[in-house]
């Protein structure tokens, strides 16, 4: 009974933190169903409206390494509580904003709070759960967080119709800020915090130390190429691509977009269980997913005689959805090959990968659409989505390079008699480049 008490306490702390993460995902997607009202409220066009998303994702990506440093320095409890307060404040400001500049500022505050959350959750999971259980708990956390995206659709739309823009966003902002009292009371850190860097150079050195671990580098590129497609489609371009590019009815497009969330909720625990029990399979899973992703795009973009059938589109979107759970492989790599004192910084480095790719994908698709806006019959979307394919190919090539280098490190370490977390079998394509430290595969 006594032995169960620490584990029960760990699950309780995790539960409180995951609710905060669910709120972050809710706030992140809250503009989706409010887009039409935002056009009227701020008197702007679609291009200006997309700046809300690019700003928010850009802040998220840019803050991942600083967030890792903050979590290592101050602990998950303080950073999660700060994130919750920023999320609530940003949404309350958005409720009261009546100019485009004020709206941008409010979304910037909200984006900052969102940026502080996920790395803090992973640091908490790393502190309270074993390395082998880490992957499962992390993917369950991500799956539960995806439910926040569900809450940001039909329930939020109903609230907007019932009590309006100001009332809805003020209410959710106030509830979020109130939840900070729960996080500060329940969430606890169990690992020693890193000492405060004495200078900017020391901060850069701390980031360089994390980046110098090839497993961290592999985690960055793994995250880069696995999650950005679903991110770009969910946050902005999925609905117009389905409706204007593929000719899908608006009501059907909403259902297809929901597959991106359902796939994450269902796929998260399955992927987590697999890579937790069979860590040697995790990069094979990544490469398999990237191959399926490429095949899905081939089907969508080269289908003869118009748009593909709905069944093909649905399968493609389900494949894209699995990218979220598969991206958790990156955090398992970080957890295995970084000390707990450095795992927050390394997680921030890895997490920056996918969100940088998402911001770049959203922006690039928009630029291509502007260039080819006069193409007939939605053909401009076929061209624009090639930007996502190009990013996929680039990210996959970098992942392949660092996978081979990481495997070479592990083989070299094993030959020196050092302990490695994953036992590997050598293949013809493996490099034979010994390095100084064992890293992740």
Short mmCIF file of N, CA and C in Angstrom, two decimals, residues 253-368:
data_model
loop_
_atom_site.label_atom_id
_atom_site.label_comp_id
_atom_site.label_asym_id
_atom_site.label_seq_id
_atom_site.Cartn_x
_atom_site.Cartn_y
_atom_site.Cartn_z
N UNK A 253 -16.35 18.52 -44.83
CA UNK A 253 -14.98 18.96 -44.53
C UNK A 253 -14.76 19.04 -43.02
N UNK A 254 -15.77 19.49 -42.28
CA UNK A 254 -15.65 19.56 -40.82
C UNK A 254 -15.44 18.17 -40.23
N UNK A 255 -16.17 17.19 -40.76
CA UNK A 255 -16.01 15.82 -40.28
C UNK A 255 -14.61 15.29 -40.59
N UNK A 256 -14.13 15.56 -41.80
CA UNK A 256 -12.79 15.11 -42.19
C UNK A 256 -11.71 15.75 -41.32
N UNK A 257 -11.89 17.02 -41.00
CA UNK A 257 -10.92 17.69 -40.12
C UNK A 257 -10.93 17.08 -38.73
N UNK A 258 -12.09 16.64 -38.28
CA UNK A 258 -12.16 16.02 -36.96
C UNK A 258 -11.34 14.73 -36.90
N UNK A 259 -11.10 14.10 -38.05
CA UNK A 259 -10.27 12.91 -38.08
C UNK A 259 -8.85 13.20 -37.62
N UNK A 260 -8.39 14.43 -37.84
CA UNK A 260 -7.05 14.80 -37.40
C UNK A 260 -6.94 14.77 -35.87
N UNK A 261 -8.04 15.09 -35.20
CA UNK A 261 -8.05 15.04 -33.74
C UNK A 261 -8.31 13.62 -33.25
N UNK A 262 -9.28 12.94 -33.87
CA UNK A 262 -9.61 11.57 -33.45
C UNK A 262 -8.40 10.66 -33.61
N UNK A 263 -7.67 10.83 -34.70
CA UNK A 263 -6.48 10.01 -34.92
C UNK A 263 -5.44 10.20 -33.83
N UNK A 264 -5.29 11.43 -33.34
CA UNK A 264 -4.34 11.69 -32.26
C UNK A 264 -4.81 11.07 -30.94
N UNK A 265 -6.11 11.20 -30.66
CA UNK A 265 -6.64 10.68 -29.40
C UNK A 265 -6.51 9.16 -29.35
N UNK A 266 -6.85 8.50 -30.44
CA UNK A 266 -6.81 7.04 -30.47
C UNK A 266 -5.38 6.54 -30.66
N UNK A 267 -4.64 7.19 -31.54
CA UNK A 267 -3.30 6.71 -31.87
C UNK A 267 -2.26 6.96 -30.80
N UNK A 268 -2.45 8.00 -29.98
CA UNK A 268 -1.46 8.36 -28.97
C UNK A 268 -1.11 7.22 -28.03
N UNK A 269 -2.09 6.67 -27.31
CA UNK A 269 -1.77 5.57 -26.38
C UNK A 269 -1.21 4.34 -27.08
N UNK A 270 -1.68 4.05 -28.30
CA UNK A 270 -1.17 2.88 -29.02
C UNK A 270 0.30 3.05 -29.36
N UNK A 271 0.65 4.21 -29.88
CA UNK A 271 2.05 4.48 -30.21
C UNK A 271 2.90 4.49 -28.94
N UNK A 272 2.39 5.10 -27.88
CA UNK A 272 3.14 5.16 -26.63
C UNK A 272 3.42 3.79 -26.06
N UNK A 273 2.41 2.91 -26.09
CA UNK A 273 2.61 1.55 -25.59
C UNK A 273 3.64 0.81 -26.41
N UNK A 274 3.60 0.98 -27.73
CA UNK A 274 4.54 0.28 -28.61
C UNK A 274 5.98 0.72 -28.37
N UNK A 275 6.22 2.02 -28.37
CA UNK A 275 7.60 2.47 -28.25
C UNK A 275 8.11 2.34 -26.81
N UNK A 276 7.17 2.24 -25.84
CA UNK A 276 7.60 1.97 -24.48
C UNK A 276 8.09 0.54 -24.30
N UNK A 277 7.37 -0.42 -24.92
CA UNK A 277 7.74 -1.83 -24.79
C UNK A 277 8.84 -2.23 -25.77
N UNK A 278 8.85 -1.61 -26.96
CA UNK A 278 9.82 -1.97 -27.98
C UNK A 278 10.54 -0.72 -28.46
N UNK A 279 11.41 -0.13 -27.64
CA UNK A 279 12.08 1.11 -28.04
C UNK A 279 12.94 0.96 -29.29
N UNK A 280 13.39 -0.26 -29.58
CA UNK A 280 14.22 -0.46 -30.77
C UNK A 280 13.42 -0.26 -32.05
N UNK A 281 12.07 -0.23 -31.94
CA UNK A 281 11.21 -0.08 -33.12
C UNK A 281 10.87 1.38 -33.41
N UNK A 282 11.24 2.30 -32.54
CA UNK A 282 10.67 3.64 -32.64
C UNK A 282 11.08 4.39 -33.91
N UNK A 283 12.35 4.28 -34.34
CA UNK A 283 12.73 4.98 -35.57
C UNK A 283 12.21 4.27 -36.81
N UNK A 284 12.02 2.95 -36.74
CA UNK A 284 11.38 2.25 -37.85
C UNK A 284 9.93 2.73 -37.99
N UNK A 285 9.29 2.99 -36.85
CA UNK A 285 7.93 3.52 -36.88
C UNK A 285 7.90 4.89 -37.54
N UNK A 286 8.87 5.74 -37.21
CA UNK A 286 8.96 7.07 -37.80
C UNK A 286 9.12 6.98 -39.32
N UNK A 287 10.06 6.15 -39.76
CA UNK A 287 10.31 6.03 -41.20
C UNK A 287 9.11 5.43 -41.93
N UNK A 288 8.43 4.48 -41.29
CA UNK A 288 7.22 3.92 -41.89
C UNK A 288 6.14 4.97 -42.04
N UNK A 289 5.98 5.80 -40.99
CA UNK A 289 4.97 6.85 -41.06
C UNK A 289 5.29 7.86 -42.17
N UNK A 290 6.55 8.26 -42.28
CA UNK A 290 6.92 9.23 -43.31
C UNK A 290 6.66 8.67 -44.71
N UNK A 291 6.87 7.38 -44.90
CA UNK A 291 6.58 6.76 -46.19
C UNK A 291 5.08 6.79 -46.48
N UNK A 292 4.27 6.47 -45.48
CA UNK A 292 2.82 6.52 -45.66
C UNK A 292 2.34 7.94 -45.93
N UNK A 293 2.93 8.91 -45.24
CA UNK A 293 2.58 10.31 -45.45
C UNK A 293 2.84 10.71 -46.90
N UNK A 294 4.01 10.32 -47.42
CA UNK A 294 4.34 10.65 -48.81
C UNK A 294 3.37 9.98 -49.78
N UNK A 295 3.00 8.74 -49.51
CA UNK A 295 2.05 8.04 -50.38
C UNK A 295 0.67 8.71 -50.34
N UNK A 296 0.27 9.18 -49.16
CA UNK A 296 -1.02 9.87 -49.04
C UNK A 296 -1.05 11.14 -49.89
N UNK A 297 0.05 11.89 -49.85
CA UNK A 297 0.11 13.10 -50.67
C UNK A 297 0.12 12.76 -52.16
N UNK A 298 0.80 11.69 -52.52
CA UNK A 298 0.80 11.27 -53.92
C UNK A 298 -0.62 10.98 -54.39
N UNK A 299 -1.40 10.31 -53.56
CA UNK A 299 -2.77 9.99 -53.92
C UNK A 299 -3.62 11.25 -54.06
N UNK A 300 -3.47 12.19 -53.11
CA UNK A 300 -4.29 13.40 -53.14
C UNK A 300 -3.93 14.33 -54.28
N UNK A 301 -2.64 14.44 -54.58
CA UNK A 301 -2.19 15.46 -55.53
C UNK A 301 -2.08 14.96 -56.97
N UNK A 302 -2.10 13.66 -57.17
CA UNK A 302 -1.95 13.13 -58.53
C UNK A 302 -3.16 12.32 -58.98
N UNK A 303 -4.24 12.38 -58.21
CA UNK A 303 -5.41 11.59 -58.58
C UNK A 303 -5.95 12.03 -59.94
N UNK A 304 -6.13 11.08 -60.87
CA UNK A 304 -6.60 11.47 -62.21
C UNK A 304 -8.08 11.84 -62.21
N UNK A 305 -8.43 12.68 -63.15
CA UNK A 305 -9.82 13.05 -63.38
C UNK A 305 -10.47 13.66 -62.14
N UNK A 306 -9.88 14.75 -61.66
CA UNK A 306 -10.50 15.51 -60.58
C UNK A 306 -10.09 15.05 -59.19
N UNK A 307 -11.01 15.29 -58.25
CA UNK A 307 -10.69 15.02 -56.85
C UNK A 307 -10.83 13.54 -56.54
N UNK A 308 -10.04 13.03 -55.59
CA UNK A 308 -10.16 11.63 -55.19
C UNK A 308 -11.45 11.39 -54.43
N UNK A 309 -11.88 10.14 -54.32
CA UNK A 309 -13.10 9.82 -53.55
C UNK A 309 -12.93 10.19 -52.08
N UNK A 310 -14.07 10.36 -51.41
CA UNK A 310 -14.04 10.72 -49.99
C UNK A 310 -13.30 9.70 -49.15
N UNK A 311 -13.42 8.42 -49.50
CA UNK A 311 -12.74 7.37 -48.74
C UNK A 311 -11.23 7.56 -48.79
N UNK A 312 -10.71 7.92 -49.95
CA UNK A 312 -9.26 8.15 -50.09
C UNK A 312 -8.83 9.36 -49.27
N UNK A 313 -9.63 10.43 -49.33
CA UNK A 313 -9.32 11.64 -48.55
C UNK A 313 -9.32 11.32 -47.06
N UNK A 314 -10.32 10.55 -46.62
CA UNK A 314 -10.42 10.20 -45.20
C UNK A 314 -9.22 9.39 -44.74
N UNK A 315 -8.80 8.42 -45.55
CA UNK A 315 -7.63 7.62 -45.19
C UNK A 315 -6.39 8.49 -45.12
N UNK A 316 -6.24 9.40 -46.09
CA UNK A 316 -5.09 10.30 -46.08
C UNK A 316 -5.06 11.16 -44.82
N UNK A 317 -6.20 11.69 -44.41
CA UNK A 317 -6.25 12.54 -43.23
C UNK A 317 -6.00 11.73 -41.95
N UNK A 318 -6.43 10.49 -41.92
CA UNK A 318 -6.11 9.64 -40.77
C UNK A 318 -4.60 9.38 -40.69
N UNK A 319 -3.97 9.19 -41.84
CA UNK A 319 -2.51 9.03 -41.85
C UNK A 319 -1.83 10.29 -41.34
N UNK A 320 -2.29 11.45 -41.80
CA UNK A 320 -1.71 12.70 -41.32
C UNK A 320 -1.88 12.83 -39.81
N UNK A 321 -3.02 12.38 -39.29
CA UNK A 321 -3.31 12.50 -37.86
C UNK A 321 -2.33 11.71 -37.02
N UNK A 322 -1.88 10.57 -37.52
CA UNK A 322 -0.97 9.72 -36.75
C UNK A 322 0.38 10.40 -36.55
N UNK A 323 0.65 11.43 -37.33
CA UNK A 323 1.92 12.14 -37.17
C UNK A 323 2.09 12.73 -35.79
N UNK A 324 0.98 13.17 -35.17
CA UNK A 324 1.08 13.71 -33.81
C UNK A 324 1.58 12.68 -32.82
N UNK A 325 0.94 11.51 -32.71
CA UNK A 325 1.46 10.47 -31.82
C UNK A 325 2.88 10.02 -32.17
N UNK A 326 3.17 9.87 -33.47
CA UNK A 326 4.51 9.41 -33.86
C UNK A 326 5.57 10.44 -33.46
N UNK A 327 5.21 11.72 -33.44
CA UNK A 327 6.19 12.74 -33.07
C UNK A 327 6.66 12.58 -31.63
N UNK A 328 5.90 11.83 -30.80
CA UNK A 328 6.32 11.62 -29.42
C UNK A 328 7.59 10.78 -29.33
N UNK A 329 7.95 10.10 -30.40
CA UNK A 329 9.23 9.39 -30.44
C UNK A 329 10.37 10.36 -30.12
N UNK A 330 10.24 11.60 -30.59
CA UNK A 330 11.29 12.59 -30.35
C UNK A 330 11.53 12.80 -28.86
N UNK A 331 10.46 12.83 -28.07
CA UNK A 331 10.61 13.08 -26.64
C UNK A 331 11.14 11.85 -25.91
N UNK A 332 10.83 10.66 -26.43
CA UNK A 332 11.42 9.45 -25.86
C UNK A 332 12.93 9.44 -26.09
N UNK A 333 13.37 9.90 -27.25
CA UNK A 333 14.79 9.99 -27.53
C UNK A 333 15.48 10.96 -26.57
N UNK A 334 14.85 12.11 -26.38
CA UNK A 334 15.41 13.11 -25.46
C UNK A 334 15.49 12.56 -24.05
N UNK A 335 14.44 11.90 -23.61
CA UNK A 335 14.40 11.39 -22.23
C UNK A 335 15.49 10.34 -22.00
N UNK A 336 15.75 9.50 -22.98
CA UNK A 336 16.71 8.43 -22.80
C UNK A 336 18.15 8.92 -22.75
N UNK A 337 18.46 10.01 -23.44
CA UNK A 337 19.86 10.36 -23.63
C UNK A 337 20.24 11.75 -23.13
N UNK A 338 19.45 12.30 -22.22
CA UNK A 338 19.82 13.54 -21.55
C UNK A 338 19.57 13.36 -20.06
N UNK A 339 20.41 13.98 -19.25
CA UNK A 339 20.20 13.94 -17.81
C UNK A 339 18.94 14.73 -17.46
N UNK A 340 18.35 14.43 -16.29
CA UNK A 340 17.16 15.15 -15.88
C UNK A 340 17.43 16.64 -15.69
N UNK A 341 18.66 16.99 -15.35
CA UNK A 341 18.99 18.41 -15.21
C UNK A 341 18.92 19.14 -16.55
N UNK A 342 19.08 18.40 -17.64
CA UNK A 342 19.15 19.01 -18.97
C UNK A 342 17.96 18.63 -19.84
N UNK A 343 17.08 17.75 -19.35
CA UNK A 343 16.03 17.21 -20.20
C UNK A 343 15.03 18.29 -20.63
N UNK A 344 14.80 19.31 -19.81
CA UNK A 344 13.89 20.38 -20.19
C UNK A 344 14.43 21.16 -21.37
N UNK A 345 15.71 21.53 -21.33
CA UNK A 345 16.33 22.25 -22.43
C UNK A 345 16.31 21.42 -23.70
N UNK A 346 16.69 20.14 -23.59
CA UNK A 346 16.71 19.26 -24.76
C UNK A 346 15.31 19.04 -25.32
N UNK A 347 14.31 18.94 -24.45
CA UNK A 347 12.94 18.79 -24.91
C UNK A 347 12.48 20.04 -25.66
N UNK A 348 12.87 21.21 -25.16
CA UNK A 348 12.54 22.44 -25.85
C UNK A 348 13.16 22.50 -27.24
N UNK A 349 14.41 22.05 -27.35
CA UNK A 349 15.07 21.99 -28.65
C UNK A 349 14.29 21.09 -29.60
N UNK A 350 13.94 19.89 -29.14
CA UNK A 350 13.21 18.95 -29.99
C UNK A 350 11.84 19.49 -30.36
N UNK A 351 11.13 20.06 -29.40
CA UNK A 351 9.77 20.54 -29.63
C UNK A 351 9.73 21.71 -30.60
N UNK A 352 10.83 22.46 -30.66
CA UNK A 352 10.90 23.57 -31.61
C UNK A 352 10.86 23.07 -33.04
N UNK A 353 11.29 21.83 -33.27
CA UNK A 353 11.35 21.30 -34.62
C UNK A 353 10.01 21.27 -35.31
N UNK A 354 9.03 20.57 -34.72
CA UNK A 354 7.74 20.42 -35.36
C UNK A 354 6.97 21.73 -35.49
N UNK A 355 7.09 22.60 -34.48
CA UNK A 355 6.33 23.84 -34.53
C UNK A 355 6.98 24.86 -35.46
N UNK A 356 8.30 24.80 -35.60
CA UNK A 356 8.95 25.63 -36.63
C UNK A 356 8.49 25.19 -38.01
N UNK A 357 8.42 23.87 -38.22
CA UNK A 357 7.96 23.36 -39.50
C UNK A 357 6.50 23.73 -39.76
N UNK A 358 5.67 23.71 -38.70
CA UNK A 358 4.27 24.09 -38.86
C UNK A 358 4.14 25.55 -39.27
N UNK A 359 4.84 26.44 -38.58
CA UNK A 359 4.79 27.86 -38.93
C UNK A 359 5.29 28.09 -40.35
N UNK A 360 6.38 27.40 -40.71
CA UNK A 360 6.93 27.55 -42.05
C UNK A 360 5.96 27.00 -43.10
N UNK A 361 5.32 25.87 -42.77
CA UNK A 361 4.36 25.30 -43.71
C UNK A 361 3.15 26.20 -43.92
N UNK A 362 2.58 26.73 -42.82
CA UNK A 362 1.43 27.63 -42.92
C UNK A 362 1.77 28.84 -43.77
N UNK A 363 2.93 29.43 -43.50
CA UNK A 363 3.34 30.64 -44.23
C UNK A 363 3.61 30.34 -45.70
N UNK A 364 4.30 29.25 -45.99
CA UNK A 364 4.67 28.93 -47.36
C UNK A 364 3.45 28.61 -48.21
N UNK A 365 2.51 27.86 -47.65
CA UNK A 365 1.28 27.56 -48.38
C UNK A 365 0.55 28.86 -48.73
N UNK A 366 0.47 29.78 -47.78
CA UNK A 366 -0.18 31.06 -48.03
C UNK A 366 0.49 31.85 -49.13
N UNK A 367 1.82 31.87 -49.13
CA UNK A 367 2.56 32.60 -50.16
C UNK A 367 2.34 31.99 -51.54
N UNK A 368 2.35 30.66 -51.61
CA UNK A 368 2.14 30.00 -52.90
C UNK A 368 0.72 30.24 -53.40
#
